[in-house]
PDB file of C-alpha atoms in Angstrom:
ATOM      1  CA  UNK A   1     115.197  87.924 117.444  1.00  0.00           C
ATOM      2  CA  UNK A   2     111.577  88.345 117.061  1.00  0.00           C
ATOM      3  CA  UNK A   3     111.559  92.208 116.957  1.00  0.00           C
ATOM      4  CA  UNK A   4     114.326  91.994 114.155  1.00  0.00           C
ATOM      5  CA  UNK A   5     112.255  89.565 112.244  1.00  0.00           C
ATOM      6  CA  UNK A   6     109.100  91.336 112.334  1.00  0.00           C
ATOM      7  CA  UNK A   7     110.854  94.764 111.351  1.00  0.00           C
ATOM      8  CA  UNK A   8     112.728  92.781 108.536  1.00  0.00           C
ATOM      9  CA  UNK A   9     109.238  91.636 107.410  1.00  0.00           C
ATOM     10  CA  UNK A  10     107.461  94.976 107.600  1.00  0.00           C
ATOM     11  CA  UNK A  11     110.154  96.758 105.746  1.00  0.00           C
ATOM     12  CA  UNK A  12     109.757  94.298 102.771  1.00  0.00           C
ATOM     13  CA  UNK A  13     106.231  95.106 102.671  1.00  0.00           C
ATOM     14  CA  UNK A  14     105.031  91.747 104.015  1.00  0.00           C
ATOM     15  CA  UNK A  15     102.541  90.990 106.171  1.00  0.00           C
ATOM     16  CA  UNK A  16     103.593  90.579 109.719  1.00  0.00           C
ATOM     17  CA  UNK A  17     100.289  88.383 110.751  1.00  0.00           C
ATOM     18  CA  UNK A  18     102.195  85.194 111.094  1.00  0.00           C
ATOM     19  CA  UNK A  19     104.393  86.833 113.729  1.00  0.00           C
ATOM     20  CA  UNK A  20     101.899  88.480 115.711  1.00  0.00           C
ATOM     21  CA  UNK A  21     100.513  85.848 117.806  1.00  0.00           C
ATOM     22  CA  UNK A  22     103.897  84.364 118.841  1.00  0.00           C
ATOM     23  CA  UNK A  23     105.539  87.657 119.455  1.00  0.00           C
ATOM     24  CA  UNK A  24     102.315  89.108 121.884  1.00  0.00           C
ATOM     25  CA  UNK A  25     102.341  85.736 123.495  1.00  0.00           C
ATOM     26  CA  UNK A  26     106.179  85.913 124.390  1.00  0.00           C
ATOM     27  CA  UNK A  27     105.690  89.445 125.525  1.00  0.00           C
ATOM     28  CA  UNK A  28     102.533  89.238 127.899  1.00  0.00           C
ATOM     29  CA  UNK A  29     103.655  88.940 131.355  1.00  0.00           C
ATOM     30  CA  UNK A  30     107.258  89.216 130.724  1.00  0.00           C
ATOM     31  CA  UNK A  31     107.930  92.968 130.225  1.00  0.00           C
ATOM     32  CA  UNK A  32     109.355  93.422 133.706  1.00  0.00           C
ATOM     33  CA  UNK A  33     112.223  90.724 132.959  1.00  0.00           C
ATOM     34  CA  UNK A  34     113.407  92.611 129.556  1.00  0.00           C
ATOM     35  CA  UNK A  35     116.233  95.350 129.465  1.00  0.00           C
ATOM     36  CA  UNK A  36     115.207  98.709 129.410  1.00  0.00           C
ATOM     37  CA  UNK A  37     116.911  98.763 125.457  1.00  0.00           C
ATOM     38  CA  UNK A  38     114.969  95.784 124.537  1.00  0.00           C
ATOM     39  CA  UNK A  39     111.763  97.358 125.892  1.00  0.00           C
ATOM     40  CA  UNK A  40     112.099 100.647 123.740  1.00  0.00           C
ATOM     41  CA  UNK A  41     112.915  98.550 120.931  1.00  0.00           C
ATOM     42  CA  UNK A  42     109.791  96.348 121.310  1.00  0.00           C
ATOM     43  CA  UNK A  43     107.664  99.677 121.565  1.00  0.00           C
ATOM     44  CA  UNK A  44     109.239 100.813 118.225  1.00  0.00           C
ATOM     45  CA  UNK A  45     108.452  97.428 116.694  1.00  0.00           C
ATOM     46  CA  UNK A  46     104.926  97.693 117.565  1.00  0.00           C
ATOM     47  CA  UNK A  47     104.314 101.349 116.590  1.00  0.00           C
ATOM     48  CA  UNK A  48     105.913 100.280 113.292  1.00  0.00           C
ATOM     49  CA  UNK A  49     104.354  97.301 112.149  1.00  0.00           C
ATOM     50  CA  UNK A  50     100.808  97.365 113.893  1.00  0.00           C
ATOM     51  CA  UNK A  51      99.705 101.034 113.052  1.00  0.00           C
ATOM     52  CA  UNK A  52      97.157  99.498 110.698  1.00  0.00           C
ATOM     53  CA  UNK A  53      96.025  97.291 113.299  1.00  0.00           C
ATOM     54  CA  UNK A  54      95.251  97.147 117.303  1.00  0.00           C
ATOM     55  CA  UNK A  55      97.482  96.241 119.925  1.00  0.00           C
ATOM     56  CA  UNK A  56      95.615  95.041 123.161  1.00  0.00           C
ATOM     57  CA  UNK A  57      95.851  98.136 125.460  1.00  0.00           C
ATOM     58  CA  UNK A  58      96.458  96.044 128.271  1.00  0.00           C
ATOM     59  CA  UNK A  59      99.750  94.800 126.822  1.00  0.00           C
ATOM     60  CA  UNK A  60     100.934  98.447 125.805  1.00  0.00           C
ATOM     61  CA  UNK A  61     100.044  99.736 129.351  1.00  0.00           C
ATOM     62  CA  UNK A  62     102.400  96.703 130.879  1.00  0.00           C
ATOM     63  CA  UNK A  63     105.047  97.429 128.216  1.00  0.00           C
ATOM     64  CA  UNK A  64     104.708 101.286 129.147  1.00  0.00           C
ATOM     65  CA  UNK A  65     104.687 100.483 132.591  1.00  0.00           C
ATOM     66  CA  UNK A  66     107.984  98.701 132.467  1.00  0.00           C
ATOM     67  CA  UNK A  67     109.694 101.228 130.371  1.00  0.00           C
ATOM     68  CA  UNK A  68     108.626 104.071 132.745  1.00  0.00           C
ATOM     69  CA  UNK A  69     110.065 101.915 135.824  1.00  0.00           C
ATOM     70  CA  UNK A  70     113.331 101.543 133.936  1.00  0.00           C
ATOM     71  CA  UNK A  71     113.566 104.695 132.792  1.00  0.00           C
ATOM     72  CA  UNK A  72     114.353 106.290 136.161  1.00  0.00           C
ATOM     73  CA  UNK A  73     117.457 108.643 135.934  1.00  0.00           C
ATOM     74  CA  UNK A  74     118.042 107.344 132.206  1.00  0.00           C
ATOM     75  CA  UNK A  75     119.607 109.705 129.624  1.00  0.00           C
ATOM     76  CA  UNK A  76     116.849 112.168 128.274  1.00  0.00           C
ATOM     77  CA  UNK A  77     117.932 111.036 124.561  1.00  0.00           C
ATOM     78  CA  UNK A  78     116.473 107.504 125.499  1.00  0.00           C
ATOM     79  CA  UNK A  79     112.953 108.545 125.536  1.00  0.00           C
ATOM     80  CA  UNK A  80     112.788 111.460 122.659  1.00  0.00           C
ATOM     81  CA  UNK A  81     111.408 109.192 120.154  1.00  0.00           C
ATOM     82  CA  UNK A  82     108.717 107.532 122.766  1.00  0.00           C
ATOM     83  CA  UNK A  83     105.961 110.425 121.706  1.00  0.00           C
ATOM     84  CA  UNK A  84     106.099 109.147 118.455  1.00  0.00           C
ATOM     85  CA  UNK A  85     105.581 105.372 119.082  1.00  0.00           C
ATOM     86  CA  UNK A  86     102.655 106.614 121.143  1.00  0.00           C
ATOM     87  CA  UNK A  87     101.326 108.832 118.834  1.00  0.00           C
ATOM     88  CA  UNK A  88     101.523 106.036 116.027  1.00  0.00           C
ATOM     89  CA  UNK A  89      99.876 103.428 118.455  1.00  0.00           C
ATOM     90  CA  UNK A  90      97.433 106.153 119.384  1.00  0.00           C
ATOM     91  CA  UNK A  91      98.038 105.127 122.857  1.00  0.00           C
ATOM     92  CA  UNK A  92      97.890 107.677 125.764  1.00  0.00           C
ATOM     93  CA  UNK A  93      99.908 106.273 128.735  1.00  0.00           C
ATOM     94  CA  UNK A  94     100.044 109.315 130.784  1.00  0.00           C
ATOM     95  CA  UNK A  95     102.891 108.695 132.905  1.00  0.00           C
ATOM     96  CA  UNK A  96     105.091 107.375 130.289  1.00  0.00           C
ATOM     97  CA  UNK A  97     103.953 110.450 127.845  1.00  0.00           C
ATOM     98  CA  UNK A  98     104.719 112.824 130.913  1.00  0.00           C
ATOM     99  CA  UNK A  99     108.343 111.446 131.394  1.00  0.00           C
ATOM    100  CA  UNK A 100     109.221 111.552 127.628  1.00  0.00           C
ATOM    101  CA  UNK A 101     107.859 115.209 127.302  1.00  0.00           C
ATOM    102  CA  UNK A 102     109.968 116.205 130.222  1.00  0.00           C
ATOM    103  CA  UNK A 103     112.947 114.426 128.443  1.00  0.00           C
ATOM    104  CA  UNK A 104     112.137 116.340 125.370  1.00  0.00           C
ATOM    105  CA  UNK A 105     111.961 119.541 126.945  1.00  0.00           C
ATOM    106  CA  UNK A 106     115.493 118.874 128.637  1.00  0.00           C
ATOM    107  CA  UNK A 107     117.009 118.472 125.376  1.00  0.00           C
ATOM    108  CA  UNK A 108     115.539 121.569 123.942  1.00  0.00           C
ATOM    109  CA  UNK A 109     117.159 123.558 127.013  1.00  0.00           C
ATOM    110  CA  UNK A 110     120.089 121.778 127.219  1.00  0.00           C
ATOM    111  CA  UNK A 111     123.369 121.512 125.336  1.00  0.00           C
ATOM    112  CA  UNK A 112     123.191 117.486 125.009  1.00  0.00           C
ATOM    113  CA  UNK A 113     124.014 116.350 121.454  1.00  0.00           C
ATOM    114  CA  UNK A 114     121.101 115.250 119.650  1.00  0.00           C
ATOM    115  CA  UNK A 115     121.164 114.053 115.929  1.00  0.00           C
ATOM    116  CA  UNK A 116     118.509 116.079 113.639  1.00  0.00           C
ATOM    117  CA  UNK A 117     116.621 112.881 113.091  1.00  0.00           C
ATOM    118  CA  UNK A 118     115.783 112.362 116.607  1.00  0.00           C
ATOM    119  CA  UNK A 119     114.360 116.008 116.841  1.00  0.00           C
ATOM    120  CA  UNK A 120     112.315 115.466 113.814  1.00  0.00           C
ATOM    121  CA  UNK A 121     110.739 112.270 115.250  1.00  0.00           C
ATOM    122  CA  UNK A 122     110.181 113.974 118.454  1.00  0.00           C
ATOM    123  CA  UNK A 123     108.264 116.673 116.715  1.00  0.00           C
ATOM    124  CA  UNK A 124     106.273 114.031 114.327  1.00  0.00           C
ATOM    125  CA  UNK A 125     105.414 112.385 117.561  1.00  0.00           C
ATOM    126  CA  UNK A 126     103.944 115.540 119.550  1.00  0.00           C
ATOM    127  CA  UNK A 127     101.982 116.633 116.070  1.00  0.00           C
ATOM    128  CA  UNK A 128     100.385 112.946 116.420  1.00  0.00           C
ATOM    129  CA  UNK A 129      99.404 113.175 120.024  1.00  0.00           C
ATOM    130  CA  UNK A 130      97.998 116.984 119.891  1.00  0.00           C
ATOM    131  CA  UNK A 131      94.593 115.455 118.441  1.00  0.00           C
ATOM    132  CA  UNK A 132      94.415 112.637 121.076  1.00  0.00           C
ATOM    133  CA  UNK A 133      94.541 115.873 123.810  1.00  0.00           C
ATOM    134  CA  UNK A 134      91.381 117.744 122.645  1.00  0.00           C
ATOM    135  CA  UNK A 135      89.469 116.963 125.562  1.00  0.00           C
ATOM    136  CA  UNK A 136      91.983 119.099 127.633  1.00  0.00           C
ATOM    137  CA  UNK A 137      92.733 122.450 126.162  1.00  0.00           C
ATOM    138  CA  UNK A 138      95.652 123.082 128.373  1.00  0.00           C
ATOM    139  CA  UNK A 139      97.584 119.910 127.616  1.00  0.00           C
ATOM    140  CA  UNK A 140      96.930 120.346 123.909  1.00  0.00           C
ATOM    141  CA  UNK A 141      98.242 123.954 124.133  1.00  0.00           C
ATOM    142  CA  UNK A 142     101.295 122.653 126.172  1.00  0.00           C
ATOM    143  CA  UNK A 143     101.836 119.681 123.144  1.00  0.00           C
ATOM    144  CA  UNK A 144     101.623 122.454 120.347  1.00  0.00           C
ATOM    145  CA  UNK A 145     104.177 124.808 122.384  1.00  0.00           C
ATOM    146  CA  UNK A 146     106.623 122.021 122.737  1.00  0.00           C
ATOM    147  CA  UNK A 147     105.881 120.680 119.105  1.00  0.00           C
ATOM    148  CA  UNK A 148     106.941 124.394 118.041  1.00  0.00           C
ATOM    149  CA  UNK A 149     109.960 124.455 120.217  1.00  0.00           C
ATOM    150  CA  UNK A 150     111.091 120.875 118.717  1.00  0.00           C
ATOM    151  CA  UNK A 151     110.087 122.249 115.373  1.00  0.00           C
ATOM    152  CA  UNK A 152     112.636 125.130 115.802  1.00  0.00           C
ATOM    153  CA  UNK A 153     115.271 122.489 117.103  1.00  0.00           C
ATOM    154  CA  UNK A 154     114.868 120.464 114.170  1.00  0.00           C
ATOM    155  CA  UNK A 155     115.421 123.656 111.807  1.00  0.00           C
ATOM    156  CA  UNK A 156     118.619 124.451 113.835  1.00  0.00           C
ATOM    157  CA  UNK A 157     120.219 121.028 113.425  1.00  0.00           C
ATOM    158  CA  UNK A 158     119.586 120.883 110.044  1.00  0.00           C
ATOM    159  CA  UNK A 159     121.101 124.084 109.687  1.00  0.00           C
ATOM    160  CA  UNK A 160     124.176 122.791 111.223  1.00  0.00           C
ATOM    161  CA  UNK A 161     124.925 119.329 109.490  1.00  0.00           C
ATOM    162  CA  UNK A 162     126.780 118.945 106.327  1.00  0.00           C
ATOM    163  CA  UNK A 163     125.011 118.407 102.992  1.00  0.00           C
ATOM    164  CA  UNK A 164     125.765 114.885 103.014  1.00  0.00           C
ATOM    165  CA  UNK A 165     124.133 114.502 106.668  1.00  0.00           C
ATOM    166  CA  UNK A 166     121.220 116.629 105.247  1.00  0.00           C
ATOM    167  CA  UNK A 167     120.544 113.836 102.472  1.00  0.00           C
ATOM    168  CA  UNK A 168     121.032 111.043 104.893  1.00  0.00           C
ATOM    169  CA  UNK A 169     118.668 112.648 107.383  1.00  0.00           C
ATOM    170  CA  UNK A 170     115.781 112.438 104.710  1.00  0.00           C
ATOM    171  CA  UNK A 171     116.604 108.839 103.877  1.00  0.00           C
ATOM    172  CA  UNK A 172     116.318 108.174 107.716  1.00  0.00           C
ATOM    173  CA  UNK A 173     113.023 109.951 107.790  1.00  0.00           C
ATOM    174  CA  UNK A 174     111.711 107.765 104.679  1.00  0.00           C
ATOM    175  CA  UNK A 175     113.184 104.557 106.679  1.00  0.00           C
ATOM    176  CA  UNK A 176     111.454 105.725 109.798  1.00  0.00           C
ATOM    177  CA  UNK A 177     107.974 105.643 107.544  1.00  0.00           C
ATOM    178  CA  UNK A 178     107.429 109.676 108.693  1.00  0.00           C
ATOM    179  CA  UNK A 179     104.339 110.267 106.790  1.00  0.00           C
ATOM    180  CA  UNK A 180     103.716 113.775 108.410  1.00  0.00           C
ATOM    181  CA  UNK A 181     103.741 116.707 105.603  1.00  0.00           C
ATOM    182  CA  UNK A 182     105.024 119.366 108.279  1.00  0.00           C
ATOM    183  CA  UNK A 183     107.887 117.099 109.094  1.00  0.00           C
ATOM    184  CA  UNK A 184     108.943 116.778 105.336  1.00  0.00           C
ATOM    185  CA  UNK A 185     108.553 120.605 104.856  1.00  0.00           C
ATOM    186  CA  UNK A 186     111.306 121.381 107.751  1.00  0.00           C
ATOM    187  CA  UNK A 187     113.478 118.922 106.116  1.00  0.00           C
ATOM    188  CA  UNK A 188     112.851 120.018 102.282  1.00  0.00           C
ATOM    189  CA  UNK A 189     113.003 123.932 103.376  1.00  0.00           C
ATOM    190  CA  UNK A 190     116.614 123.274 104.296  1.00  0.00           C
ATOM    191  CA  UNK A 191     117.468 121.492 101.003  1.00  0.00           C
ATOM    192  CA  UNK A 192     115.967 124.368  98.952  1.00  0.00           C
ATOM    193  CA  UNK A 193     117.803 126.671 101.237  1.00  0.00           C
ATOM    194  CA  UNK A 194     121.217 124.807 100.492  1.00  0.00           C
ATOM    195  CA  UNK A 195     120.380 124.726  97.072  1.00  0.00           C
ATOM    196  CA  UNK A 196     119.726 128.446  96.768  1.00  0.00           C
ATOM    197  CA  UNK A 197     122.790 129.110  98.606  1.00  0.00           C
ATOM    198  CA  UNK A 198     124.674 127.144  96.109  1.00  0.00           C
ATOM    199  CA  UNK A 199     123.481 129.050  93.245  1.00  0.00           C
ATOM    200  CA  UNK A 200     124.175 132.346  94.660  1.00  0.00           C
ATOM    201  CA  UNK A 201     127.499 131.293  95.274  1.00  0.00           C
ATOM    202  CA  UNK A 202     128.018 129.970  91.616  1.00  0.00           C
ATOM    203  CA  UNK A 203     126.765 133.288  90.260  1.00  0.00           C
ATOM    204  CA  UNK A 204     128.961 135.673  92.653  1.00  0.00           C
TER     205      UNK A 204
END
């Protein structure tokens, strides 16, 4: 309930300060007792509502440890947006990051169904994480390579969706507060392609 309240207040553009202290108090020391879906939702809420502030890294590690523990043998799609959350929080929890990158890699190579929004959010997260990896050229290169593959997957998924779903994805990107220009370029290029194709058909 607290997570829902925070997200609702954040959506309205109101400060979430009054909810922070009691929420973090409830969370501290209790992550291991929460369900996997709740843990992921909490990480998302922290990433959405605390981008301008700072979350205690010890608490973030506790949360990430709990997610990692419960993610064993999970559906890869359950971790696909984790890079975006970690990137927004600027928090490098390497074990969880490694697990989520493995999930993204599996999704790119497999035939598992994934919606365009999740592929775009994964790409966004990878782009956010690249600057944090500058001390390791090998890790940075791997992230760049995976981000490019995820970008291509996003392009392919957008090409396959209906025009209605394309516009819906744009609205969802805005709702998820994605601000990375490169992500919006992927979506906008597909919109322009559809419009050009429509003009071409109408003239033929």
